[in-house]
């Protein structure tokens, strides 16, 4: 037997594809024409066909054993430590921590903003009317011990019996200041004030030698009181240097302006005490005599509470330092607002990032 | 439980669900591995490696049919084993004692005649020898196409080769097998003995 002619590789490829139906229509038609004309090609096609048939008829084998996996060896879940450092766990943990941190940051931002919005911490200055502050400032400027006492908004005018009175100006001034309380002495709406206090304020001012600083004309006092006050001032003008006798004589000339509410108690033995009595709120009797002890009977117990009326006219404009303080507080408030906003934005960004990381970690865990 | 449900459970780590899939596909996987490797023990090792790899790569499975995806893993496991054997020729296939497969009995043939069974086993062994004699690249394509019955596009998907490469390797493998089978034609059944050097008895329509 002669060996068959060697089939060209190109024809072998055509025949192989033809057997599998992988030729295009054009290629198939061309090959079929050749097959009718070329016996060798037909023989080669037959050989190839039988070879493929033998292969396709090879027996199907059964698996010699089961290739199943041992569950104990091939548990899907990694060891706890590997799961812990797995990217999925790291992502979820960082996402959870970031979310918690973001919540805290946002809460801080809200609190910081809310604390500011709720109002500044109350300060003594803020709660005191502007006029009071101004009055206090003015009185503080006075070279007298009157200042410290006048700073108080509320003065308890009371004394127990047996209080010693010093004849010094300072003591007397302080005494009066305590009686009159605070900035009231500057002169305010007399309608809201006990006339006595106004008169007392005038006296105090005179004693301090600061009468010039307080234009009598500016004091909103009633005419009677003004006249009396003027007289009182005149009478007491020399008081600082006076001892009790002077006070006594001066007390006599105290006009009714200070009465009927003002009472200048004189030593009962010396002269009839004026009928004037202090307003119920005034409890101290100014003694401008030598040091003496007030009769216990004179010891008042009333407490004077003075308040300032917002309608005070004498007061100058708001002091510069107060305005500056307001501006500073406003700037501080704005700065705090900016900080709160920045904090809130940082918290929101961290929250979005953390939630994204957590979701990514969960997705990876599910994909595994 | 349908296959997709088993796959989903296995993907979540259910080894029992994966083992049910193994039982469904292990015959096809072993056949492929055996026809490529030519030796049952080596084929069994490659098949086991393939199923282990499949379990670990299940998260990469993206919804296509499981069988081709699994055959891809078996093919790669066989390639790995072939490369290992090429690096260590002492353990090449030629040196291994030939062993009969555990069960060479064809699934579709009733074993009523022992002589027929013996003949069939010998024929199969001869064909397998011819298959094993092919170059590795041609052998894989020939087994996938002519033993496992995959179409060209499926072979492209399994091997990752270009369509033209698949066609040329298959045609060359068939040519070699044709030549190899001529040598064992005395073993061939009568209807296959025409694969010889003789001119075919085909009818010449022009005569």
CSV table of N, CA, C and O in Angstrom, one decimal, chain A residues 57-138:
chain,number,residue,atom,x,y,z
A,57,UNK,N,-16.3,8.4,20.7
A,57,UNK,CA,-16.8,7.1,21.2
A,57,UNK,C,-16.0,6.6,22.3
A,57,UNK,O,-16.3,5.4,22.8
A,58,UNK,N,-15.0,7.3,22.8
A,58,UNK,CA,-14.2,6.8,23.9
A,58,UNK,C,-15.2,6.7,25.1
A,58,UNK,O,-16.1,7.5,25.3
A,59,UNK,N,-15.0,5.7,25.9
A,59,UNK,CA,-15.9,5.5,27.0
A,59,UNK,C,-15.8,6.6,28.1
A,59,UNK,O,-14.7,7.2,28.3
A,60,UNK,N,-16.9,6.9,28.6
A,60,UNK,CA,-16.9,7.9,29.7
A,60,UNK,C,-16.6,7.2,31.0
A,60,UNK,O,-17.2,6.2,31.4
A,61,UNK,N,-15.6,7.7,31.7
A,61,UNK,CA,-15.2,7.0,32.9
A,61,UNK,C,-15.9,7.6,34.1
A,61,UNK,O,-16.2,8.8,34.2
A,62,UNK,N,-16.1,6.7,35.1
A,62,UNK,CA,-16.6,7.2,36.4
A,62,UNK,C,-15.4,7.6,37.3
A,62,UNK,O,-14.3,7.0,37.1
A,63,UNK,N,-15.7,8.6,38.1
A,63,UNK,CA,-14.6,9.0,39.0
A,63,UNK,C,-14.2,7.8,39.9
A,63,UNK,O,-15.1,7.1,40.5
A,64,UNK,N,-12.9,7.6,40.1
A,64,UNK,CA,-12.5,6.4,40.9
A,64,UNK,C,-12.9,6.6,42.3
A,64,UNK,O,-13.0,5.6,43.1
A,65,UNK,N,-13.1,7.8,42.8
A,65,UNK,CA,-13.5,8.1,44.2
A,65,UNK,C,-14.2,9.4,44.2
A,65,UNK,O,-14.3,10.1,43.2
A,66,UNK,N,-14.8,9.8,45.4
A,66,UNK,CA,-15.4,11.1,45.5
A,66,UNK,C,-14.3,12.1,45.8
A,66,UNK,O,-13.4,11.9,46.6
A,67,UNK,N,-14.5,13.2,45.1
A,67,UNK,CA,-13.5,14.3,45.3
A,67,UNK,C,-14.1,15.4,46.2
A,67,UNK,O,-13.7,16.6,46.1
A,68,UNK,N,-15.0,15.0,47.1
A,68,UNK,CA,-15.7,16.0,48.0
A,68,UNK,C,-14.6,16.5,49.0
A,68,UNK,O,-13.6,15.8,49.3
A,69,UNK,N,-14.9,17.7,49.5
A,69,UNK,CA,-13.9,18.3,50.5
A,69,UNK,C,-14.3,18.0,51.9
A,69,UNK,O,-15.5,17.8,52.2
A,70,UNK,N,-13.3,17.9,52.7
A,70,UNK,CA,-13.6,17.7,54.2
A,70,UNK,C,-14.0,19.0,54.8
A,70,UNK,O,-13.2,19.9,54.9
A,71,UNK,N,-15.2,19.1,55.4
A,71,UNK,CA,-15.7,20.3,56.0
A,71,UNK,C,-14.7,20.8,57.1
A,71,UNK,O,-14.5,22.0,57.2
A,72,UNK,N,-14.2,19.9,57.8
A,72,UNK,CA,-13.3,20.3,58.9
A,72,UNK,C,-12.1,21.0,58.4
A,72,UNK,O,-11.5,21.9,59.0
A,73,UNK,N,-11.6,20.6,57.2
A,73,UNK,CA,-10.4,21.2,56.7
A,73,UNK,C,-10.7,22.4,55.8
A,73,UNK,O,-9.9,23.3,55.8
A,74,UNK,N,-11.8,22.4,55.2
A,74,UNK,CA,-12.1,23.5,54.3
A,74,UNK,C,-13.3,24.3,54.7
A,74,UNK,O,-14.2,24.7,54.0
A,75,UNK,N,-13.3,24.7,56.0
A,75,UNK,CA,-14.3,25.6,56.5
A,75,UNK,C,-14.1,27.0,55.8
A,75,UNK,O,-12.9,27.4,55.7
A,76,UNK,N,-15.1,27.5,55.3
A,76,UNK,CA,-15.0,28.8,54.5
A,76,UNK,C,-14.5,29.9,55.3
A,76,UNK,O,-13.8,30.8,54.8
A,77,UNK,N,-14.7,29.9,56.6
A,77,UNK,CA,-14.4,31.1,57.4
A,77,UNK,C,-12.9,30.9,57.8
A,77,UNK,O,-12.5,29.9,58.3
A,78,UNK,N,-12.2,32.0,57.6
A,78,UNK,CA,-10.8,32.0,58.0
A,78,UNK,C,-10.6,32.0,59.5
A,78,UNK,O,-11.6,32.3,60.2
A,79,UNK,N,-9.5,31.8,60.0
A,79,UNK,CA,-9.3,31.9,61.5
A,79,UNK,C,-9.6,33.3,62.0
A,79,UNK,O,-9.6,34.2,61.2
A,80,UNK,N,-10.0,33.3,63.2
A,80,UNK,CA,-10.5,34.6,63.8
A,80,UNK,C,-9.4,35.7,63.6
A,80,UNK,O,-9.8,36.8,63.3
A,81,UNK,N,-8.2,35.4,63.7
A,81,UNK,CA,-7.2,36.4,63.6
A,81,UNK,C,-7.0,36.9,62.1
A,81,UNK,O,-6.8,38.0,61.9
A,82,UNK,N,-7.2,35.9,61.2
A,82,UNK,CA,-7.1,36.3,59.8
A,82,UNK,C,-8.4,37.2,59.4
A,82,UNK,O,-8.3,38.1,58.7
A,83,UNK,N,-9.5,36.8,60.0
A,83,UNK,CA,-10.7,37.5,59.7
A,83,UNK,C,-10.6,38.9,60.3
A,83,UNK,O,-11.1,39.9,59.8
A,84,UNK,N,-9.8,39.0,61.5
A,84,UNK,CA,-9.7,40.3,62.1
A,84,UNK,C,-8.9,41.2,61.3
A,84,UNK,O,-9.2,42.4,61.2
A,85,UNK,N,-7.8,40.7,60.7
A,85,UNK,CA,-6.9,41.6,59.9
A,85,UNK,C,-7.4,41.6,58.5
A,85,UNK,O,-6.8,42.3,57.6
A,86,UNK,N,-8.4,40.9,58.1
A,86,UNK,CA,-8.9,40.9,56.8
A,86,UNK,C,-9.4,42.3,56.4
A,86,UNK,O,-9.8,43.1,57.3
A,87,UNK,N,-9.2,42.6,55.2
A,87,UNK,CA,-9.6,44.0,54.8
A,87,UNK,C,-11.0,44.3,55.1
A,87,UNK,O,-11.4,45.4,55.5
A,88,UNK,N,-11.9,43.2,54.9
A,88,UNK,CA,-13.3,43.5,55.2
A,88,UNK,C,-13.5,43.9,56.7
A,88,UNK,O,-14.3,44.8,56.9
A,89,UNK,N,-12.8,43.2,57.6
A,89,UNK,CA,-13.0,43.6,59.0
A,89,UNK,C,-12.4,45.0,59.3
A,89,UNK,O,-13.0,45.8,60.0
A,90,UNK,N,-11.2,45.3,58.7
A,90,UNK,CA,-10.6,46.6,58.9
A,90,UNK,C,-11.5,47.7,58.4
A,90,UNK,O,-11.7,48.7,59.0
A,91,UNK,N,-12.1,47.4,57.2
A,91,UNK,CA,-13.0,48.5,56.6
A,91,UNK,C,-14.2,48.7,57.5
A,91,UNK,O,-14.6,49.8,57.8
A,92,UNK,N,-14.8,47.6,58.0
A,92,UNK,CA,-16.0,47.8,58.8
A,92,UNK,C,-15.7,48.4,60.1
A,92,UNK,O,-16.4,49.3,60.6
A,93,UNK,N,-14.5,48.0,60.7
A,93,UNK,CA,-14.2,48.6,62.0
A,93,UNK,C,-13.8,50.0,61.9
A,93,UNK,O,-14.3,50.9,62.7
A,94,UNK,N,-13.1,50.4,60.9
A,94,UNK,CA,-12.7,51.8,60.7
A,94,UNK,C,-14.0,52.6,60.4
A,94,UNK,O,-14.1,53.8,60.8
A,95,UNK,N,-14.9,52.0,59.6
A,95,UNK,CA,-16.1,52.7,59.3
A,95,UNK,C,-16.9,52.9,60.6
A,95,UNK,O,-17.5,54.0,60.8
A,96,UNK,N,-17.0,51.9,61.4
A,96,UNK,CA,-17.8,52.1,62.6
A,96,UNK,C,-17.2,53.1,63.6
A,96,UNK,O,-17.9,54.0,64.1
A,97,UNK,N,-15.9,53.1,63.7
A,97,UNK,CA,-15.2,54.0,64.6
A,97,UNK,C,-15.3,55.4,64.1
A,97,UNK,O,-15.6,56.4,64.8
A,98,UNK,N,-15.1,55.6,62.7
A,98,UNK,CA,-15.3,56.9,62.1
A,98,UNK,C,-16.7,57.4,62.3
A,98,UNK,O,-16.9,58.6,62.5
A,99,UNK,N,-17.7,56.6,62.2
A,99,UNK,CA,-19.0,57.0,62.4
A,99,UNK,C,-19.3,57.5,63.8
A,99,UNK,O,-19.9,58.6,64.0
A,100,UNK,N,-18.7,56.8,64.7
A,100,UNK,CA,-18.9,57.2,66.1
A,100,UNK,C,-18.2,58.5,66.4
A,100,UNK,O,-18.8,59.4,67.0
A,101,UNK,N,-17.0,58.7,65.8
A,101,UNK,CA,-16.3,59.9,66.0
A,101,UNK,C,-17.0,61.1,65.3
A,101,UNK,O,-17.1,62.2,65.9
A,102,UNK,N,-17.6,60.8,64.2
A,102,UNK,CA,-18.3,61.8,63.4
A,102,UNK,C,-19.6,62.3,64.2
A,102,UNK,O,-19.9,63.5,64.3
A,103,UNK,N,-20.2,61.3,64.9
A,103,UNK,CA,-21.4,61.7,65.7
A,103,UNK,C,-21.0,62.6,66.8
A,103,UNK,O,-21.6,63.6,67.2
A,104,UNK,N,-19.9,62.2,67.5
A,104,UNK,CA,-19.4,63.0,68.6
A,104,UNK,C,-19.0,64.4,68.1
A,104,UNK,O,-19.4,65.4,68.8
A,105,UNK,N,-18.4,64.5,67.0
A,105,UNK,CA,-18.0,65.8,66.5
A,105,UNK,C,-19.2,66.7,66.2
A,105,UNK,O,-19.3,67.9,66.5
A,106,UNK,N,-20.2,66.1,65.6
A,106,UNK,CA,-21.4,66.8,65.2
A,106,UNK,C,-22.1,67.2,66.5
A,106,UNK,O,-22.7,68.3,66.5
A,107,UNK,N,-22.1,66.4,67.5
A,107,UNK,CA,-22.8,66.8,68.7
A,107,UNK,C,-22.0,67.9,69.4
A,107,UNK,O,-22.7,68.9,69.9
A,108,UNK,N,-20.7,67.9,69.3
A,108,UNK,CA,-20.0,69.0,69.9
A,108,UNK,C,-20.3,70.3,69.1
A,108,UNK,O,-20.4,71.4,69.7
A,109,UNK,N,-20.4,70.2,67.8
A,109,UNK,CA,-20.7,71.4,67.0
A,109,UNK,C,-22.0,71.9,67.4
A,109,UNK,O,-22.2,73.1,67.5
A,110,UNK,N,-23.0,71.1,67.6
A,110,UNK,CA,-24.3,71.5,67.9
A,110,UNK,C,-24.3,72.2,69.3
A,110,UNK,O,-24.9,73.2,69.5
A,111,UNK,N,-23.6,71.5,70.2
A,111,UNK,CA,-23.6,72.1,71.6
A,111,UNK,C,-22.9,73.4,71.6
A,111,UNK,O,-23.3,74.4,72.2
A,112,UNK,N,-21.8,73.5,70.8
A,112,UNK,CA,-21.1,74.8,70.8
A,112,UNK,C,-21.9,75.9,70.2
A,112,UNK,O,-21.9,77.0,70.7
A,113,UNK,N,-22.6,75.5,69.2
A,113,UNK,CA,-23.5,76.5,68.6
A,113,UNK,C,-24.7,76.9,69.4
A,113,UNK,O,-25.1,78.0,69.5
A,114,UNK,N,-25.2,75.8,70.1
A,114,UNK,CA,-26.4,76.1,70.9
A,114,UNK,C,-26.0,76.8,72.1
A,114,UNK,O,-26.8,77.7,72.6
A,115,UNK,N,-24.8,76.6,72.7
A,115,UNK,CA,-24.5,77.3,73.9
A,115,UNK,C,-24.3,78.8,73.6
A,115,UNK,O,-24.7,79.6,74.4
A,116,UNK,N,-23.8,79.0,72.4
A,116,UNK,CA,-23.6,80.4,72.1
A,116,UNK,C,-25.0,81.1,71.8
A,116,UNK,O,-25.2,82.2,72.2
A,117,UNK,N,-25.8,80.4,71.2
A,117,UNK,CA,-27.2,80.9,70.8
A,117,UNK,C,-28.0,81.2,72.1
A,117,UNK,O,-28.8,82.0,72.1
A,118,UNK,N,-27.8,80.4,73.1
A,118,UNK,CA,-28.6,80.5,74.3
A,118,UNK,C,-28.2,81.8,75.1
A,118,UNK,O,-28.8,82.1,76.1
A,119,UNK,N,-27.2,82.4,74.7
A,119,UNK,CA,-26.9,83.6,75.4
A,119,UNK,C,-25.5,83.5,76.1
A,119,UNK,O,-25.1,82.4,76.4
A,120,UNK,N,-24.9,84.5,76.2
A,120,UNK,CA,-23.6,84.5,76.9
A,120,UNK,C,-23.8,84.3,78.4
A,120,UNK,O,-24.9,84.6,78.9
A,121,UNK,N,-22.8,83.8,78.9
A,121,UNK,CA,-22.9,83.6,80.4
A,121,UNK,C,-23.2,84.9,81.0
A,121,UNK,O,-22.6,86.0,80.7
A,122,UNK,N,-24.1,84.9,81.9
A,122,UNK,CA,-24.5,86.1,82.5
A,122,UNK,C,-23.3,86.8,83.2
A,122,UNK,O,-22.5,86.1,83.9
A,123,UNK,N,-23.2,88.0,83.0
A,123,UNK,CA,-22.1,88.7,83.7
A,123,UNK,C,-22.8,89.8,84.5
A,123,UNK,O,-23.9,90.3,84.2
A,124,UNK,N,-22.1,90.1,85.5
A,124,UNK,CA,-22.7,91.1,86.3
A,124,UNK,C,-22.9,92.4,85.6
A,124,UNK,O,-23.9,93.1,85.7
A,125,UNK,N,-22.0,92.7,84.7
A,125,UNK,CA,-22.1,93.9,84.0
A,125,UNK,C,-23.3,93.9,83.0
A,125,UNK,O,-24.1,94.8,82.9
A,126,UNK,N,-23.6,92.7,82.4
A,126,UNK,CA,-24.6,92.6,81.4
A,126,UNK,C,-26.0,92.7,82.1
A,126,UNK,O,-26.9,93.2,81.5
A,127,UNK,N,-26.1,92.3,83.3
A,127,UNK,CA,-27.4,92.3,83.9
A,127,UNK,C,-27.7,93.7,84.5
A,127,UNK,O,-28.8,93.9,85.0
A,128,UNK,N,-26.7,94.5,84.5
A,128,UNK,CA,-27.0,95.8,85.1
A,128,UNK,C,-27.3,96.7,84.0
A,128,UNK,O,-26.6,96.8,83.0
A,129,UNK,N,-28.4,97.5,84.1
A,129,UNK,CA,-28.7,98.4,83.1
A,129,UNK,C,-27.5,99.4,82.8
A,129,UNK,O,-26.7,99.6,83.7
A,130,UNK,N,-27.5,99.8,81.6
A,130,UNK,CA,-26.4,100.6,81.1
A,130,UNK,C,-26.2,101.9,82.0
A,130,UNK,O,-25.1,102.3,82.4
A,131,UNK,N,-27.4,102.4,82.4
A,131,UNK,CA,-27.3,103.6,83.2
A,131,UNK,C,-26.7,103.3,84.5
A,131,UNK,O,-25.9,104.1,85.0
A,132,UNK,N,-27.0,102.2,85.0
A,132,UNK,CA,-26.4,101.8,86.3
A,132,UNK,C,-24.9,101.7,86.1
A,132,UNK,O,-24.1,102.2,87.0
A,133,UNK,N,-24.5,101.1,85.1
A,133,UNK,CA,-23.1,100.9,84.8
A,133,UNK,C,-22.4,102.3,84.7
A,133,UNK,O,-21.3,102.5,85.3
A,134,UNK,N,-23.1,103.2,84.0
A,134,UNK,CA,-22.5,104.5,83.9
A,134,UNK,C,-22.4,105.2,85.2
A,134,UNK,O,-21.4,105.8,85.5
A,135,UNK,N,-23.5,105.1,85.9
A,135,UNK,CA,-23.5,105.8,87.2
A,135,UNK,C,-22.4,105.2,88.1
A,135,UNK,O,-21.7,106.0,88.8
A,136,UNK,N,-22.3,103.9,88.0
A,136,UNK,CA,-21.3,103.3,88.9
A,136,UNK,C,-19.9,103.9,88.5
A,136,UNK,O,-19.0,104.2,89.3
A,137,UNK,N,-19.7,104.0,87.2
A,137,UNK,CA,-18.4,104.4,86.7
A,137,UNK,C,-18.1,105.8,87.1
A,137,UNK,O,-17.0,106.2,87.5
A,138,UNK,N,-19.1,106.6,87.1
A,138,UNK,CA,-18.9,108.0,87.5
A,138,UNK,C,-18.6,108.1,89.0
A,138,UNK,O,-17.7,108.8,89.4
